[in-house]
Short mmCIF file of C-alpha atoms in Angstrom, two decimals:
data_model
loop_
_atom_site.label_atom_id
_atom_site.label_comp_id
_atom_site.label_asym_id
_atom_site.label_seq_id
_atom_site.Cartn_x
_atom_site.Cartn_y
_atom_site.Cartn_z
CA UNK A 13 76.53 3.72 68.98
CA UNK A 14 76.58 2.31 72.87
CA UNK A 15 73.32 1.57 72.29
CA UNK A 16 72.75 -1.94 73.25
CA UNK A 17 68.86 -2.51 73.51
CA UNK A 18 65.61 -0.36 72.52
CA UNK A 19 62.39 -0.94 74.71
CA UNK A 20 58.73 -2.18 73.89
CA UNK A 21 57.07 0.12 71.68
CA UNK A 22 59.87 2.80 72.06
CA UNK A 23 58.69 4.56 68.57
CA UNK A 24 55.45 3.04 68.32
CA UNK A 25 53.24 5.58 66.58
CA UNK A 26 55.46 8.04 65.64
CA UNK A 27 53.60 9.10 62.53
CA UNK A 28 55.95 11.41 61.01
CA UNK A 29 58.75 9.17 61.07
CA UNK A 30 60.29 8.10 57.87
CA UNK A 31 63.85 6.73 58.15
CA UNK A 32 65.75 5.18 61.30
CA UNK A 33 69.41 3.38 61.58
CA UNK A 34 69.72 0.75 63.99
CA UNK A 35 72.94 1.13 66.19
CA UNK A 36 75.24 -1.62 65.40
CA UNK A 37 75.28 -3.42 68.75
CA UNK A 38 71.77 -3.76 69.47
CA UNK A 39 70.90 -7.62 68.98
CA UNK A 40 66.97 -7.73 69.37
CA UNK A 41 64.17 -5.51 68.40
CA UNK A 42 61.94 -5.59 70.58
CA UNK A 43 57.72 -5.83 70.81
CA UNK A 44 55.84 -3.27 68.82
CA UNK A 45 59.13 -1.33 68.33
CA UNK A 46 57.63 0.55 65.18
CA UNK A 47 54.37 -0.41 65.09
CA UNK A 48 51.74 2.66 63.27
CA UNK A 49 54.95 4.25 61.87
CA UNK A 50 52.70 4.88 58.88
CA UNK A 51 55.31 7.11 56.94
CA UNK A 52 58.25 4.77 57.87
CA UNK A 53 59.87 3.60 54.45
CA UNK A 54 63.52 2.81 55.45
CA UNK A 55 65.19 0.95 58.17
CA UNK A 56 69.40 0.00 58.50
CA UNK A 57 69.80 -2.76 60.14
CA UNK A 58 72.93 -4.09 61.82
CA UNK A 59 74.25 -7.59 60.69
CA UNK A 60 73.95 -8.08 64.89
CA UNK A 61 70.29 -8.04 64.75
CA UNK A 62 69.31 -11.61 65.64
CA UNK A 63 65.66 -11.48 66.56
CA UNK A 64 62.28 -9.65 65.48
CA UNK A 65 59.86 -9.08 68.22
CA UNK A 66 56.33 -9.33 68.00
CA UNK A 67 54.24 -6.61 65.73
CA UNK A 68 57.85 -4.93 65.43
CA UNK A 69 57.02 -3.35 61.99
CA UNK A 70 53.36 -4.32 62.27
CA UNK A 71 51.00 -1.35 60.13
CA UNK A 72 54.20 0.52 58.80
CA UNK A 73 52.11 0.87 55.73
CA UNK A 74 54.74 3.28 53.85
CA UNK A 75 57.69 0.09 54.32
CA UNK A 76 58.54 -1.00 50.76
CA UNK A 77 61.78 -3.04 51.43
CA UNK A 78 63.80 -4.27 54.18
CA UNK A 79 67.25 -5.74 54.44
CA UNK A 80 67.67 -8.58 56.66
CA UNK A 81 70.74 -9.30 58.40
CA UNK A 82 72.39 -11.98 58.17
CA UNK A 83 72.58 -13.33 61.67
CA UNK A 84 68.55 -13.44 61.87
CA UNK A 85 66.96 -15.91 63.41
CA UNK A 86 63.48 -15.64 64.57
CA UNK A 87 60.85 -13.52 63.27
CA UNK A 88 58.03 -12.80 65.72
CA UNK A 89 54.27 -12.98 65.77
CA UNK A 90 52.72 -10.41 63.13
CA UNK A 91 56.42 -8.59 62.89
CA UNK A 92 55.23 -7.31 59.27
CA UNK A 93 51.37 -7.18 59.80
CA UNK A 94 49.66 -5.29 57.14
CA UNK A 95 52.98 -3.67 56.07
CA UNK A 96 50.84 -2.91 52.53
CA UNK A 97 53.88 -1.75 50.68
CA UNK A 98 56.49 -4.44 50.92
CA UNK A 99 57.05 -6.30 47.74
CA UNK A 100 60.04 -8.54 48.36
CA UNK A 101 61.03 -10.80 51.16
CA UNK A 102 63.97 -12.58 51.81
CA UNK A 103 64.93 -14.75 55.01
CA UNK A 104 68.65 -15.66 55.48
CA UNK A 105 68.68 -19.00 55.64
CA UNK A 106 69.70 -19.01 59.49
CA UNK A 107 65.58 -18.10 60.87
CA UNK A 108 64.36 -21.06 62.27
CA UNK A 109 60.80 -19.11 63.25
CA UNK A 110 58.70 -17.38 61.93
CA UNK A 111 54.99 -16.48 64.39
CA UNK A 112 51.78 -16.34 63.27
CA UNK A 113 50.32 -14.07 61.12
CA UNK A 114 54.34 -12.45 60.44
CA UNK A 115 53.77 -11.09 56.77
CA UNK A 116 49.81 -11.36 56.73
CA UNK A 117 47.97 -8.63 55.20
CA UNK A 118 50.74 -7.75 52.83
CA UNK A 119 48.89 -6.71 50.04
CA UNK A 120 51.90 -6.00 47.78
CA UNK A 121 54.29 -8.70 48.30
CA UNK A 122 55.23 -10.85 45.52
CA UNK A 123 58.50 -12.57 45.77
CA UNK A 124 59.15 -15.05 49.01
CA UNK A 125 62.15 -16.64 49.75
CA UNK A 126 62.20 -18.49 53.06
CA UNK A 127 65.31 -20.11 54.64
CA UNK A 128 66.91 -23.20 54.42
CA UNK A 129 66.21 -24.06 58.09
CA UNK A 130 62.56 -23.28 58.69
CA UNK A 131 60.59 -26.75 59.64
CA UNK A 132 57.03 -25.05 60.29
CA UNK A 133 54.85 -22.20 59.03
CA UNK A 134 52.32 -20.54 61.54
CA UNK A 135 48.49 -20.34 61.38
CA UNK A 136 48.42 -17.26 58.46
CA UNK A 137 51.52 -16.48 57.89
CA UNK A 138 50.99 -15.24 54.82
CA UNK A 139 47.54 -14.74 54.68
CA UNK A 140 45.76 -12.57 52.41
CA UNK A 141 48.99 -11.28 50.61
CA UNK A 142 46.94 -10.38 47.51
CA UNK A 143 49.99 -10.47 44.86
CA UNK A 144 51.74 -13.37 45.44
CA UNK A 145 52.01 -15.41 42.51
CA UNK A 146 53.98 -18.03 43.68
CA UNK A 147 55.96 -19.53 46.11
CA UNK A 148 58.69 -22.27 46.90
CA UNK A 149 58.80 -23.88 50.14
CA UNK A 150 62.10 -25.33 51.63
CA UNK A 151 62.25 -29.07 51.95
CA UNK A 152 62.97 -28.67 55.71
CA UNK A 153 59.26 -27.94 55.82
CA UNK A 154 57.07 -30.85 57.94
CA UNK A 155 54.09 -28.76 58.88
CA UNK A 156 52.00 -25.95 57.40
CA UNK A 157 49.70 -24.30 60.01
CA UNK A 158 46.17 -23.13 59.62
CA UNK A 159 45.34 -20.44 57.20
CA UNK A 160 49.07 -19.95 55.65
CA UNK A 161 48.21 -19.16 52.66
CA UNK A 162 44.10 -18.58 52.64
CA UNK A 163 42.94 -15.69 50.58
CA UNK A 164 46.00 -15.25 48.73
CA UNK A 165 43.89 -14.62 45.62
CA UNK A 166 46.85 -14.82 43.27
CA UNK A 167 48.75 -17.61 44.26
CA UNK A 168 48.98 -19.94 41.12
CA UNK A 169 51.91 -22.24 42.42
CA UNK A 170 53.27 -23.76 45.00
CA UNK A 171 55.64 -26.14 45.60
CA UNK A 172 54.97 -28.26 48.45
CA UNK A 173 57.97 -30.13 49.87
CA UNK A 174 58.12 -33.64 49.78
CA UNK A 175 58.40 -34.42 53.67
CA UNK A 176 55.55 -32.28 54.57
CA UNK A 177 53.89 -34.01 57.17
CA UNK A 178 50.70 -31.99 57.89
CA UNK A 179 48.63 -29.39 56.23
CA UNK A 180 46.34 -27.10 58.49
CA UNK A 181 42.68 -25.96 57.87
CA UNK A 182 42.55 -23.33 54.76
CA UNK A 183 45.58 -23.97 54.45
CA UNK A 184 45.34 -22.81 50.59
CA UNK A 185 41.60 -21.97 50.49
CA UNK A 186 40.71 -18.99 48.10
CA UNK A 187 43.57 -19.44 46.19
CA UNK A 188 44.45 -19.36 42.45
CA UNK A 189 45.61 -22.55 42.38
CA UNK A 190 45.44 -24.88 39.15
CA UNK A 191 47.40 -28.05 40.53
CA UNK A 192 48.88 -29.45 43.56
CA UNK A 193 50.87 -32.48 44.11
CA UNK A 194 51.09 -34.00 47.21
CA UNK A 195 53.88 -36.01 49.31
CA UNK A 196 53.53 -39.39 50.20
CA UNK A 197 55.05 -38.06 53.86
CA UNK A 198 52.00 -36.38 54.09
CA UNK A 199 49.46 -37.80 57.18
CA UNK A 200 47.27 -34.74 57.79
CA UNK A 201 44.86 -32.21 55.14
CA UNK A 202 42.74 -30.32 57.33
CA UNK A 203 39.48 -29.29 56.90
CA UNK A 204 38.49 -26.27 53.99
CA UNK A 205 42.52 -26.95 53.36
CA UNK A 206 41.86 -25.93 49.43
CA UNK A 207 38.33 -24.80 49.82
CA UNK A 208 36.85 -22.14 47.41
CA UNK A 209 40.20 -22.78 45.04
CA UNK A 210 37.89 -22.28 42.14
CA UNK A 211 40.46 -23.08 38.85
CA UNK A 212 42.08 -26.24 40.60
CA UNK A 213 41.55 -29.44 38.39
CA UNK A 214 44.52 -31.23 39.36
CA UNK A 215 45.06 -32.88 42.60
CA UNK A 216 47.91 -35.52 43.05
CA UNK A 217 46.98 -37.34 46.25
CA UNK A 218 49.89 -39.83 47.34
CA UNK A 219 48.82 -43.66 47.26
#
C-alpha cells in the first residue's frame, strides 16, 4: 500500500496475467504499463488515479470493462488500443484529454460517454470501433481531429455539438450514417470528412 508510482512498462507482456489492484496512493499509470496483457480482464483502480499514460492498456484484448476514477483527467495516446473486448466507456466528466488513437481498434465497444470538459478529439480516437451505434458529443467540443470516427461501420448517429469549430479529414468516412446536421460555428470540413458514408441522404450545411 506505500506504493506511490509503477514504472514504464513494469507488467508489459505478462501474458498470464488476469487481475491486478492498483495501490491506493499511486496517482499516474505510467507508459505501456500493461500493454500485451492478453488475458488481463480486471483492473481496481484507486479514486487517486489522475492520469493514463500512453498505450497503458494498449492490446489487453481479454479487458471487458474498466472503472474510471473519479479524479481522472487525461487519457494518453492509444491508452486502450485494440482492447477488442471493452464494450462500455465512461469518462468522468473531469478528463480534459484524451491522445490519439485512445480507444481505436475497439471492436466491441458500444456505449460512449465522454466528459463534460473535453474541447478536442484526436486524429482516430475512435477509429474503427466496429459496434458503435451511436454517439453524443459534449457541447464543450470545438474541434474533431482527423479520422475520429472513420471506419466505424456502425455508427448511425451522431450528435455534433453546436460550437464545433472544425472537422478533420475522414472525420466520419465509412460510416453508417443517414443524416448530419451541421453548426453554423462550424469554419472547417476537411477533406474525405464523410467519404464512402454510403446510406447518408441528409446533410444540413449551416447558411
Amino acid at each position: 500500500e506505500d506504493v506511490t508510482y509503477i514504472g514504464r512498462g513494469a507488467f508489459s507482456e505478462c501474458h498470464a496475467l488476469r487481475a491486478f489492484r492498483i495501490p491506493a496512493k499511486v496517482r499516474y499509470l505510467g507508459n505501456y504499463l500493461f500493454s500485451c496483457c492478453d488475458a488481463l480482464e480486471e483492473v481496481q483502480l484507486p479514486d487517486t488515479v489522475t492520469a493514463f499514460g500512453n498505450y497503458a492498456f494498449c492490446d489487453c484484448k481479454s479487458l471487458r470493462q474498466i472503472a474510471l476514477p473519479a479524479c481522472l483527467n487525461r487519457i494518453g495516446q492509444g491508452c486502450f488500443l485494440h482492447c477488442a473486448s471493452i464494450r462500455e466507456i465512461s469518462l468522468p466528466d473531469g478528463v480534459e484529454s484524451i491522445g490519439k488513437r485512445a480507444f481505436a481498434y475497439c471492436t466491441a465497444l458500444q456505449s460512449v460517454r465522454l466528459g463534460s470538459k473535453l474541447t478536442a478529439l484526436e486524429a482516430e480516437t475512435f477509429h474503427a470501433c466496429l459496434s458503435l451505434k451511436e454517439i453524443r458529443l459534449p457541447d464543450g467540443i470545438l474541434s474533431i481531429g482527423e479520422r475520429v470516427f472513420e471506419r466505424c461501420i456502425a455508427l448511425e448517429s451522431v450528435h455534433i455539438p453546436q460550437n464545433l469549430c472544425r472537422l478533420g479529414d475522414a472525420a466520419f468516412a465509412e460510416c453508417a450514417l443517414v443524416s448530419v446536421s451541421l453548426p453554423s460555428s462550424l469554419s472547417s470540413i476537411g477533406e474525405k470528412a464523410f467519404a464512402d458514408c454510403c446510406w447518408l441522404d441528409t446533410v444540413l450545411l449551416p447558411n
